[in-house]
Coordinates of C-alpha atoms and ligand atoms in Angstrom, one line a residue:
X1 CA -18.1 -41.7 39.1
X2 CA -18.1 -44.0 35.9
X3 CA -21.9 -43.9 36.2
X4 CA -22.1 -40.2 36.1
X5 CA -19.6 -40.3 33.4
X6 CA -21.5 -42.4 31.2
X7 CA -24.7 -40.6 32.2
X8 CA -23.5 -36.9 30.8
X9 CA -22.4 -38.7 27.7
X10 CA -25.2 -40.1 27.7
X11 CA -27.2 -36.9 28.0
X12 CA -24.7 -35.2 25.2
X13 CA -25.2 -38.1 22.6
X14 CA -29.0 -37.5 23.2
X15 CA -28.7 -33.8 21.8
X16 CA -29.7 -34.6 18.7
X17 CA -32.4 -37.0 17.5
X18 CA -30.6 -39.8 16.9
X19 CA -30.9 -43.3 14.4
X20 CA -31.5 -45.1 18.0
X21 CA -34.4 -43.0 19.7
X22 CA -37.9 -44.1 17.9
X23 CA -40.8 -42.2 16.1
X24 CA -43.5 -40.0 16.9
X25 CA -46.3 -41.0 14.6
X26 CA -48.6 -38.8 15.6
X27 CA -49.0 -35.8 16.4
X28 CA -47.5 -34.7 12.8
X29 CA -45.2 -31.9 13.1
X30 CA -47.0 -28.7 12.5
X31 CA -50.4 -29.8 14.2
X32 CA -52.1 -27.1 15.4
X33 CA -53.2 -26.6 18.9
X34 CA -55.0 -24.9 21.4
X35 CA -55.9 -25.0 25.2
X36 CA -58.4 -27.5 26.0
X37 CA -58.0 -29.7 22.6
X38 CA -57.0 -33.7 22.5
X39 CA -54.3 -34.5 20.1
X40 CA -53.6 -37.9 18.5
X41 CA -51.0 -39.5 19.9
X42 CA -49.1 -42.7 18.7
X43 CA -45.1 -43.6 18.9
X44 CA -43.6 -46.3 17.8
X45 CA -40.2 -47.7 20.6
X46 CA -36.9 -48.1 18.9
X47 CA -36.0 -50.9 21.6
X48 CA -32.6 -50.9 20.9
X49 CA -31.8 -52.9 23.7
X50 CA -34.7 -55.4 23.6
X51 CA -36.6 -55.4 26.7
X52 CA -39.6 -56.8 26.5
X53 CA -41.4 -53.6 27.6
X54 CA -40.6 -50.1 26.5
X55 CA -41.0 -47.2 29.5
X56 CA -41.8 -43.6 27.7
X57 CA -42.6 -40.3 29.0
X58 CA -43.9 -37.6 27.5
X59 CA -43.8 -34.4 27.7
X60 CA -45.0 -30.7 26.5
X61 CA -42.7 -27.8 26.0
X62 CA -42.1 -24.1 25.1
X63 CA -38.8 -25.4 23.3
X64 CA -36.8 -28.7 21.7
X65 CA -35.3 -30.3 24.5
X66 CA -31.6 -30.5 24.0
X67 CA -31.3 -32.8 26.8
X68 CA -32.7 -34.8 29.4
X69 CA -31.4 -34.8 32.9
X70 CA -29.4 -37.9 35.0
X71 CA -33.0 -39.7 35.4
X72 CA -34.0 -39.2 31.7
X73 CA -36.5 -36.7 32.7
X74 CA -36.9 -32.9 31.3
X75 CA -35.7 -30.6 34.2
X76 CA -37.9 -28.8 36.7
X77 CA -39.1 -25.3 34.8
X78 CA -38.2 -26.7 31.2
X79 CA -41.4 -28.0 30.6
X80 CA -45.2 -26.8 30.4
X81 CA -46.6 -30.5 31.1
X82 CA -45.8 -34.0 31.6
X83 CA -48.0 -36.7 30.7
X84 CA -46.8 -39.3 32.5
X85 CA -44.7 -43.0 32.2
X86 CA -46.2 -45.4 30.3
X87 CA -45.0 -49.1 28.8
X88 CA -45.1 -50.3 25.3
X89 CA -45.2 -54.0 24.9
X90 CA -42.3 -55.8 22.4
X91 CA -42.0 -59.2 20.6
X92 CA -45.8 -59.4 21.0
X93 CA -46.2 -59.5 25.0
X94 CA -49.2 -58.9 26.5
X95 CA -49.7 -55.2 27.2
X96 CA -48.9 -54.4 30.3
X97 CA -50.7 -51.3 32.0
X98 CA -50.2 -48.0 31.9
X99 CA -50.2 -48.7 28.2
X100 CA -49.4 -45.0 26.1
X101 CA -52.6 -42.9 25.4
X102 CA -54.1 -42.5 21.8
X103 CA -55.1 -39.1 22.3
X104 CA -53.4 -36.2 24.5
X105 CA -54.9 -33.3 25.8
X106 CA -52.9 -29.9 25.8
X107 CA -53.5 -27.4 29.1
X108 CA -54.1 -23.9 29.5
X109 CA -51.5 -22.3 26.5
X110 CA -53.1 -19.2 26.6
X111 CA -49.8 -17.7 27.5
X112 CA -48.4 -18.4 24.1
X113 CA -49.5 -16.4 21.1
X114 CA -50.8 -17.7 17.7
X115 CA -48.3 -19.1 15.6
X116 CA -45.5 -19.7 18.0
X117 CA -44.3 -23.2 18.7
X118 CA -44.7 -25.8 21.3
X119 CA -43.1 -29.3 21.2
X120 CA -44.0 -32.7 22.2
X121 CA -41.7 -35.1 23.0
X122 CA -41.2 -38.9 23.9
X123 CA -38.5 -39.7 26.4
X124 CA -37.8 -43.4 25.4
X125 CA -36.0 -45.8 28.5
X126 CA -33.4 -48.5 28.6
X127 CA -33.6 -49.8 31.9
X128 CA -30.2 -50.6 33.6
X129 CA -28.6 -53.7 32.6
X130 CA -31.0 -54.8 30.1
X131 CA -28.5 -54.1 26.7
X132 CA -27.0 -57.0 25.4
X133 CA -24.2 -57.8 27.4
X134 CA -24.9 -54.6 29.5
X135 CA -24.8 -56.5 32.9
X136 CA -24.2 -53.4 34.6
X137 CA -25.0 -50.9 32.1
X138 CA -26.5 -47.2 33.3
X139 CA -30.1 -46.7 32.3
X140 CA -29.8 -45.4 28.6
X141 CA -32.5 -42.6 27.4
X142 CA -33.4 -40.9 24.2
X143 CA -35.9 -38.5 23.4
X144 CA -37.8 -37.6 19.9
X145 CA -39.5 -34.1 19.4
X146 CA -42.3 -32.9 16.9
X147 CA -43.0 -29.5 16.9
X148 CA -46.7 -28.2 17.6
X149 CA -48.2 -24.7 15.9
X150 CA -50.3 -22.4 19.1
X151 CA -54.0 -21.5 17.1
Ligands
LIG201 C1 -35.1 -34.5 36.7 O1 -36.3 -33.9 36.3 C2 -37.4 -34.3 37.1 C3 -38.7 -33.8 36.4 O2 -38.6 -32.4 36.1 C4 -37.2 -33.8 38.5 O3 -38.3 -34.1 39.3 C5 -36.0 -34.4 39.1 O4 -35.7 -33.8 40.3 C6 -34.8 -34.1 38.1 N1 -33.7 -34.8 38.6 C7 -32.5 -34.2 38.8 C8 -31.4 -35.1 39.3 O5 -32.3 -33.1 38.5

């Protein structure tokens, strides 16, 4: 019970973009897109609770996500594409694989017209227990969105 409580607040503190989640350096917000085409992709982890490697997700959608379900993931039909889990290396680590892809490529949007928005957004994971002091400490997620223009 505590751990679904801390999980919904969890999920509720997430709503916005907050000081804790990290940055999407690329793709800029407004980059255009269209079926087929790569993307640059580049984020840099907030790794607020220090692990020595970062999980991510990432994900494509029609709209912002407001919030991510109990296992930090965007919920079955709110999202037109995943791109997977991948793990950012801290404090100078080795990198350890799957390391986050430089370039992304978007699927079949032909279902969306010119001008209208999609949005790409990181999912960023601290894993349970690893906050300081958090010995037992749920899983923490937040999430990052830029917004992406249909050609
Ligand atoms: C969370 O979302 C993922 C991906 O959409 C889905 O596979 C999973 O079943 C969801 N989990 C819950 C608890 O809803």
């Amino acid at each position: 019970m505590r751990f679904f409580l801390a999980s919904a607040l969890i999920a509720l503190a997430s709503a916005a973009p907050s000081k804790r989640s990290g940055s999407i350096i690329e793709p800029a917000s407004g980059t255009t897109v269209s079926s087929g085409t790569s993307i640059q992709y580049s984020y840099v982890d907030q790794n607020w609770c220090e692990e020595g490697y970062t999980p991510i997700t990432i994900w494509l959608s029609e709209s912002a996500p407001t919030a991510v379900n109990s296992t930090g993931q965007l919920s079955p039909g709110t999202y037109i594409e995943y791109y997977g889990q991948y793990l950012i290396n801290n404090f100078g680590l080795p990198v350890m694989q799957p390391v986050p892809p430089a370039s992304l490529t978007i699927p079949d949007i032909s279902a969306y017209g010119a001008g209208s928005s999609l949005f790409l957004t990181t999912v960023e994971t601290a894993l349970f227990g690893t906050c300081p002091g958090g010995v037992s400490q749920p899983a923490q997620y937040r999430f990052t969105s830029v917004s992406l223009t249909v050609a």
